[in-house]
Tab-separated table of C-alpha atoms in Angstrom:
chain	number	residue	atom	x	y	z
Y	30	VAL	CA	0.187	-0.179	-0.087
Y	31	GLN	CA	3.007	2.554	1.031
Y	32	LEU	CA	4.726	1.612	-2.353
Y	33	TRP	CA	1.643	2.626	-4.282
Y	34	LEU	CA	0.790	5.467	-2.351
Y	35	ASP	CA	4.201	6.897	-3.234
Y	36	THR	CA	4.116	6.250	-6.917
Y	37	HIS	CA	0.201	7.160	-7.781
Y	38	PRO	CA	-0.604	10.843	-6.800
Y	39	ALA	CA	-4.016	11.347	-7.709
Y	40	PRO	CA	-4.153	12.290	-11.633
Y	41	ASP	CA	-6.070	15.257	-12.853
Y	42	VAL	CA	-8.318	15.149	-9.553
Y	43	GLU	CA	-8.338	18.570	-7.134
Y	44	ARG	CA	-6.830	17.865	-3.945
Y	45	PRO	CA	-8.190	19.190	-1.008
Y	46	ALA	CA	-5.843	21.318	0.987
Y	47	ILE	CA	-6.542	19.725	3.935
Y	48	THR	CA	-7.240	15.729	3.897
Y	49	ARG	CA	-11.141	15.942	4.706
Y	50	ARG	CA	-12.420	13.991	7.594
Y	51	ILE	CA	-15.888	12.413	7.663
Y	52	VAL	CA	-17.144	11.123	10.818
Y	53	VAL	CA	-19.871	8.435	10.282
Y	54	CYS	CA	-21.784	8.203	14.084
Y	55	ASN	CA	-25.257	7.499	15.579
Y	56	GLN	CA	-24.769	6.052	18.762
Y	57	LYS	CA	-27.808	3.633	18.416
Y	58	GLY	CA	-27.278	0.675	16.281
Y	59	GLY	CA	-28.386	-1.071	13.364
Y	60	VAL	CA	-29.041	2.108	11.534
Y	61	GLY	CA	-26.689	1.010	8.706
Y	62	LYS	CA	-23.723	3.635	9.370
Y	63	THR	CA	-20.876	1.118	7.939
Y	64	ALA	CA	-22.683	0.555	4.881
Y	65	ILE	CA	-23.046	4.572	4.318
Y	66	THR	CA	-19.178	4.842	5.535
Y	67	ALA	CA	-18.268	1.923	2.801
Y	68	GLY	CA	-20.824	3.232	0.176
Y	69	THR	CA	-19.763	6.804	0.213
Y	70	GLY	CA	-16.345	5.899	0.364
Y	71	GLU	CA	-16.390	3.839	-2.631
Y	72	ALA	CA	-18.266	6.552	-4.760
Y	73	LEU	CA	-15.462	9.139	-3.631
Y	74	ALA	CA	-12.702	6.804	-4.996
Y	75	GLU	CA	-14.318	5.593	-8.438
Y	76	ASP	CA	-12.374	5.850	-11.663
Y	77	PRO	CA	-12.654	9.438	-12.931
Y	78	SER	CA	-12.176	7.848	-16.169
Y	79	ARG	CA	-15.516	6.379	-16.258
Y	80	LEU	CA	-19.329	6.999	-16.388
Y	81	TYR	CA	-21.355	6.092	-13.252
Y	82	PRO	CA	-25.163	6.706	-12.769
Y	83	VAL	CA	-25.943	9.494	-10.358
Y	84	ARG	CA	-29.016	9.907	-9.014
Y	85	ILE	CA	-29.978	13.787	-10.310
Y	86	ALA	CA	-30.692	16.102	-7.011
Y	87	LYS	CA	-34.963	15.897	-6.569
Y	88	GLN	CA	-37.036	17.231	-3.524
Y	89	LEU	CA	-37.023	14.415	-1.290
Y	90	ALA	CA	-40.648	14.018	-0.814
Y	91	ALA	CA	-40.835	13.174	-4.701
Y	92	ALA	CA	-38.133	10.701	-4.363
Y	93	SER	CA	-39.596	8.908	-1.212
Y	94	ASP	CA	-42.208	7.325	-3.080
Y	95	ALA	CA	-40.432	6.065	-5.966
Y	96	LEU	CA	-37.549	4.447	-4.312
Y	97	ASP	CA	-38.517	0.956	-6.170
Y	98	SER	CA	-39.071	2.275	-9.433
Y	99	PRO	CA	-36.443	4.019	-11.505
Y	100	LEU	CA	-35.265	7.572	-10.808
Y	101	ASP	CA	-33.799	10.121	-13.268
Y	102	THR	CA	-30.021	9.144	-13.332
Y	103	GLU	CA	-27.202	10.851	-14.822
Y	104	ASP	CA	-24.175	9.284	-16.347
Y	105	LEU	CA	-20.721	11.189	-14.660
Y	106	PRO	CA	-17.560	10.611	-14.109
Y	107	GLY	CA	-15.787	8.912	-11.138
Y	108	LEU	CA	-14.860	11.588	-8.656
Y	109	GLY	CA	-11.380	9.837	-8.356
Y	110	LEU	CA	-10.420	10.620	-4.383
Y	111	ARG	CA	-8.160	8.586	-2.374
Y	112	VAL	CA	-9.914	7.430	0.524
Y	113	LEU	CA	-9.006	5.500	3.301
Y	114	LEU	CA	-11.994	3.865	5.521
Y	115	VAL	CA	-11.381	3.357	9.264
Y	116	ASP	CA	-13.123	1.023	11.058
Y	117	PHE	CA	-13.534	2.314	14.369
Y	118	ASP	CA	-16.090	-0.170	15.896
Y	119	PRO	CA	-14.924	-3.040	17.720
Y	120	GLN	CA	-17.648	-5.522	16.030
Y	121	CYS	CA	-15.681	-5.247	12.800
Y	122	HIS	CA	-18.275	-5.145	10.520
Y	123	LEU	CA	-16.763	-2.381	8.182
Y	124	THR	CA	-13.881	-4.822	7.761
Y	125	ASN	CA	-15.835	-8.216	7.658
Y	126	GLN	CA	-18.079	-6.487	4.801
Y	127	LEU	CA	-15.359	-5.642	2.548
Y	128	GLY	CA	-13.977	-8.509	2.730
Y	129	GLY	CA	-10.899	-7.639	5.309
Y	130	THR	CA	-9.877	-9.640	8.069
Y	131	PRO	CA	-10.120	-7.933	11.586
Y	132	LEU	CA	-6.574	-7.731	13.265
Y	133	PRO	CA	-5.294	-10.086	15.910
Y	134	MET	CA	-5.873	-9.191	19.567
Y	135	ASN	CA	-1.916	-9.994	20.256
Y	136	GLY	CA	-0.890	-7.668	17.357
Y	137	ASP	CA	-0.724	-3.768	16.330
Y	138	SER	CA	-4.169	-2.088	16.417
Y	139	LEU	CA	-5.532	1.310	16.265
Y	140	THR	CA	-6.466	1.152	19.695
Y	141	ASN	CA	-2.599	0.568	20.472
Y	142	HIS	CA	-1.763	3.728	18.784
Y	143	MET	CA	-4.771	5.602	20.160
Y	144	ALA	CA	-3.377	5.073	23.699
Y	145	GLY	CA	0.345	6.098	23.122
Y	146	ASP	CA	1.151	1.981	23.215
Y	147	PRO	CA	2.083	1.410	19.298
Y	148	LYS	CA	3.495	-2.082	18.214
Y	149	GLY	CA	4.656	-0.445	14.720
Y	150	ASP	CA	3.845	1.839	11.830
Y	151	LEU	CA	0.239	2.163	11.519
Y	152	ARG	CA	0.032	2.532	7.866
Y	153	ASP	CA	1.489	-1.050	7.738
Y	154	LEU	CA	-1.511	-2.525	9.023
Y	155	ILE	CA	-3.388	-0.737	6.106
Y	156	VAL	CA	-4.649	-2.841	3.352
Y	157	SER	CA	-5.957	-1.660	-0.631
Y	158	VAL	CA	-10.090	-2.618	-1.470
Y	159	ASP	CA	-8.752	-4.531	-4.616
Y	160	ASP	CA	-11.399	-3.312	-7.440
Y	161	GLU	CA	-10.871	-2.300	-10.727
Y	162	HIS	CA	-13.372	0.346	-10.092
Y	163	PHE	CA	-11.179	1.854	-7.369
Y	164	ALA	CA	-7.978	1.302	-8.955
Y	165	GLY	CA	-5.997	0.999	-5.711
Y	166	ARG	CA	-7.830	4.593	-4.467
Y	167	LEU	CA	-9.585	3.112	-1.886
Y	168	HIS	CA	-8.148	1.645	1.418
Y	169	LEU	CA	-9.064	0.099	4.739
Y	170	LEU	CA	-8.014	0.361	8.094
Y	171	PRO	CA	-9.273	-2.907	10.023
Y	172	ALA	CA	-10.795	-2.807	13.332
Y	173	CYS	CA	-9.549	-5.123	16.236
Y	174	ASN	CA	-11.449	-6.325	18.885
Y	175	ASP	CA	-9.530	-4.666	21.454
Y	176	ALA	CA	-11.320	-1.618	20.671
Y	177	PHE	CA	-14.093	-2.650	23.139
Y	178	LEU	CA	-11.276	-1.869	25.924
Y	179	LEU	CA	-10.651	1.719	24.116
Y	180	ASP	CA	-12.563	3.944	26.413
Y	181	VAL	CA	-10.720	2.165	29.395
Y	182	ARG	CA	-7.636	2.948	27.894
Y	183	LEU	CA	-8.162	6.333	26.565
Y	184	SER	CA	-9.164	7.441	30.610
Y	185	ALA	CA	-5.745	7.143	31.225
Y	186	VAL	CA	-4.170	9.226	28.557
Y	187	ARG	CA	-3.877	12.948	28.244
Y	188	ALA	CA	-5.955	15.014	25.956
Y	189	ARG	CA	-7.795	11.997	25.363
Y	190	GLU	CA	-10.005	13.906	23.208
Y	191	ALA	CA	-7.064	14.249	20.259
Y	192	ALA	CA	-5.883	10.469	20.529
Y	193	LEU	CA	-7.340	9.712	17.134
Y	194	GLU	CA	-6.194	12.462	15.785
Y	195	ARG	CA	-2.801	11.799	16.746
Y	196	ALA	CA	-2.881	8.289	15.568
Y	197	LEU	CA	-4.154	9.113	12.286
Y	198	ALA	CA	-1.809	12.348	11.665
Y	199	PRO	CA	0.795	10.394	9.359
Y	200	LEU	CA	-1.526	8.920	7.474
Y	201	GLU	CA	-3.427	12.244	6.338
Y	202	ALA	CA	-0.936	13.158	3.650
Y	203	HIS	CA	-1.163	10.361	1.428
Y	204	TYR	CA	-5.718	10.756	1.422
Y	205	ASP	CA	-7.574	13.402	0.356
Y	206	VAL	CA	-10.547	12.016	2.298
Y	207	ILE	CA	-10.643	9.749	5.625
Y	208	LEU	CA	-13.810	8.146	6.857
Y	209	VAL	CA	-14.906	6.598	9.863
Y	210	ASP	CA	-17.114	4.333	10.923
Y	211	CYS	CA	-17.849	4.834	14.689
Y	212	PRO	CA	-19.124	2.460	16.968
Y	213	PRO	CA	-22.761	2.753	18.657
Y	214	SER	CA	-21.171	4.494	21.418
Y	215	LEU	CA	-21.256	7.772	23.593
Y	216	GLY	CA	-18.094	7.117	25.296
Y	217	LEU	CA	-14.504	8.677	25.002
Y	218	SER	CA	-14.204	6.936	21.762
Y	219	MET	CA	-16.740	9.161	20.499
Y	220	ASP	CA	-15.481	12.317	21.528
Y	221	ALA	CA	-12.064	11.351	19.665
Y	222	ALA	CA	-13.988	10.771	16.695
Y	223	ALA	CA	-16.007	13.948	16.942
Y	224	TYR	CA	-12.953	16.160	17.733
Y	225	TYR	CA	-10.961	14.443	14.588
Y	226	GLY	CA	-13.932	15.736	12.715
Y	227	ARG	CA	-13.805	19.235	13.690
Y	228	ARG	CA	-12.870	22.237	11.433
Y	229	ARG	CA	-9.554	22.834	11.442
Y	230	ASP	CA	-7.474	26.127	10.856
Y	231	GLY	CA	-7.588	27.326	7.259
Y	232	GLU	CA	-10.558	24.657	6.413
Y	233	LYS	CA	-13.284	25.713	5.101
Y	234	PRO	CA	-16.835	24.844	6.669
Y	235	GLY	CA	-18.312	21.811	5.797
Y	236	GLN	CA	-15.228	20.073	4.467
Y	237	SER	CA	-14.874	18.334	7.821
Y	238	GLY	CA	-17.277	17.086	10.126
Y	239	ALA	CA	-20.229	14.515	11.146
Y	240	LEU	CA	-22.429	12.665	8.891
Y	241	ILE	CA	-25.315	11.376	11.229
Y	242	VAL	CA	-27.096	8.418	9.813
Y	243	VAL	CA	-30.452	7.642	10.775
Y	244	GLN	CA	-33.598	5.323	9.830
Y	245	ALA	CA	-37.572	6.608	9.313
Y	246	GLU	CA	-38.647	5.772	12.887
Y	247	ASP	CA	-38.899	7.194	16.125
Y	248	SER	CA	-35.980	5.780	18.228
Y	249	SER	CA	-33.589	6.909	15.774
Y	250	ALA	CA	-34.790	10.643	16.657
Y	251	ASP	CA	-33.920	9.731	20.082
Y	252	ALA	CA	-30.431	8.387	19.781
Y	253	TYR	CA	-30.063	12.013	17.393
Y	254	GLU	CA	-30.620	13.897	20.189
Y	255	LEU	CA	-28.409	12.510	22.439
Y	256	LEU	CA	-25.738	12.386	19.995
Y	257	THR	CA	-26.079	16.147	19.117
Y	258	THR	CA	-25.935	17.380	22.668
Y	259	GLN	CA	-23.092	15.202	23.178
Y	260	ILE	CA	-21.104	17.029	20.260
Y	261	ASP	CA	-22.759	20.827	21.456
Y	262	ASP	CA	-21.144	20.014	24.399
Y	263	LEU	CA	-17.787	18.861	23.057
Y	264	ARG	CA	-18.138	22.113	20.981
Y	265	GLY	CA	-18.729	24.502	24.063
Y	266	ASP	CA	-16.249	22.679	26.290
Y	267	LEU	CA	-13.262	22.669	23.970
Y	268	GLN	CA	-14.326	25.690	21.975
Y	269	ILE	CA	-14.214	23.894	18.736
Y	270	ASP	CA	-15.951	24.031	15.692
Y	271	ILE	CA	-17.526	20.745	14.429
Y	272	ASP	CA	-19.650	20.690	11.155
Y	273	TYR	CA	-22.577	18.807	11.088
Y	274	LEU	CA	-22.508	17.441	7.221
Y	275	GLY	CA	-25.909	16.201	7.017
Y	276	ILE	CA	-28.379	13.648	7.945
Y	277	VAL	CA	-28.443	10.469	5.899
Y	278	VAL	CA	-31.821	8.593	6.028
Y	279	ASN	CA	-31.010	4.837	5.522
Y	280	LEU	CA	-32.937	1.788	4.800
Y	281	TYR	CA	-36.047	3.525	4.036
Y	282	ASP	CA	-39.129	1.821	2.678
Y	283	SER	CA	-42.599	4.031	2.213
Y	284	ARG	CA	-44.582	0.614	2.155
Y	285	ARG	CA	-43.674	0.736	5.832
Y	286	GLY	CA	-46.767	3.001	5.769
Y	287	TYR	CA	-47.053	6.222	8.414
Y	288	ILE	CA	-44.222	5.966	10.604
Y	289	ALA	CA	-41.962	6.002	7.863
Y	290	THR	CA	-43.246	8.712	5.741
Y	291	SER	CA	-43.904	11.047	8.837
Y	292	SER	CA	-40.525	10.211	10.008
Y	293	LEU	CA	-38.692	11.092	6.742
Y	294	GLN	CA	-40.881	14.448	7.086
Y	295	GLY	CA	-39.747	14.643	10.633
Y	296	TRP	CA	-35.915	14.838	9.318
Y	297	VAL	CA	-36.694	16.684	6.321
Y	298	ASP	CA	-38.461	19.564	8.662
Y	299	ILE	CA	-35.167	19.796	10.578
Y	300	LYS	CA	-33.244	21.826	7.958
Y	301	ASP	CA	-30.037	22.461	9.796
Y	302	PRO	CA	-28.333	19.844	9.337
Y	303	LYS	CA	-30.343	19.336	6.494
Y	304	VAL	CA	-30.999	15.765	5.044
Y	305	VAL	CA	-28.098	14.804	2.412
Y	306	GLY	CA	-29.007	11.269	1.608
Y	307	LEU	CA	-32.329	8.835	1.485
Y	308	ILE	CA	-31.166	5.258	0.978
Y	309	GLY	CA	-33.752	2.642	0.263
Y	310	ASP	CA	-34.007	-0.570	2.086
Y	311	LEU	CA	-33.372	-2.838	-1.219
Y	312	LYS	CA	-31.333	-6.459	-1.320
Y	313	GLU	CA	-28.277	-5.293	-3.074
Y	314	GLN	CA	-26.792	-3.881	0.244
Y	315	LYS	CA	-27.335	-7.226	1.752
Y	316	GLU	CA	-26.275	-9.464	-1.349
Y	317	ALA	CA	-22.721	-7.654	-1.432
Y	318	VAL	CA	-22.251	-7.572	2.135
Y	319	ARG	CA	-22.824	-11.778	1.720
Y	320	VAL	CA	-20.009	-12.080	-0.408
Y	321	LYS	CA	-18.196	-9.337	0.683
Y	322	GLN	CA	-18.157	-7.121	-2.268
Y	323	PRO	CA	-18.232	-3.051	-2.271
Y	324	LEU	CA	-21.702	-2.304	-3.001
Y	325	LEU	CA	-20.673	-0.203	-6.054
Y	326	SER	CA	-18.573	-3.024	-7.900
Y	327	TYR	CA	-21.180	-5.550	-6.936
Y	328	SER	CA	-24.176	-4.031	-8.546
Y	329	PRO	CA	-22.942	-0.304	-9.857
Y	330	LYS	CA	-26.200	0.251	-11.312
Y	331	SER	CA	-28.087	-0.475	-8.549
Y	332	GLN	CA	-30.558	2.524	-7.002
Y	333	GLN	CA	-28.376	2.066	-3.629
Y	334	ALA	CA	-25.232	2.665	-5.631
Y	335	VAL	CA	-26.787	5.585	-7.607
Y	336	GLY	CA	-27.892	7.188	-4.475
Y	337	MET	CA	-24.566	6.466	-2.606
Y	338	ARG	CA	-23.172	8.516	-5.800
Y	339	ALA	CA	-25.791	11.331	-4.972
Y	340	LEU	CA	-24.592	11.566	-1.304
Y	341	ALA	CA	-20.747	11.677	-1.928
Y	342	ARG	CA	-21.584	14.345	-4.011
Y	343	GLU	CA	-23.586	16.182	-1.835
Y	344	ILE	CA	-21.239	16.400	0.937
Y	345	SER	CA	-18.490	16.996	-1.486
């Protein structure tokens, strides 16, 4: 991976002056954070010399009733960015979904680097997601089950909110975008992730920040309130800017009736942060997970893939 990074700068693609850091989060499990992390990263890394179907922006109210039907699309070039996906969840879902192998408990890991006890170079743990659509631009930092102990280990670390930033800092020069798949937690690890996504000096608003994944049902609203309270408290306590990149309503199916449709309208009505993505509950994502392939290569023309590309462009 390091050899490829050194010899393959992103061609004909405008790189951000500061590596973008997208923290994909919600303390509620089961909303599909991992699928959104992977799909967004895949969409950002697709081949700029190829054309891919992208959902044309339209009113969510109009799109929501047509998720099971073909939507208006436009063929656009891939974005061609160099992307690192960070599996920050001890359950290792992102690692497993992309066909990777979780790191062994007795070896090196992101947790060790955050706790100030590294056993090697973090770059040596990175693996490439091999697929012709990404041409080596999409990489994964696998998870390790030792992340279950992260909050305990961080309690003994000074300036622990900056622990993730310190660990990932040596990697940033090699990537245009780093996406962090957060655990369903409101602990110290979430503080570290939110801090990592803060707006840095000289960085434009909306370049980095928190991307919140929800479902169109009531418990997601409760979890959203808890998460935003934590982020807002961190903003105030540390006097930092953490931008909300938007809300992604995932696993949506209008056939579930009033609960789904009224909940979607509730998310749309928030306005700030606005809904930046609406992804249907369709079979292709589940199939891609089963065969351990990236969704956008397994089913590149599926409605979920088309929606992921629209999401990636919306937050770019």
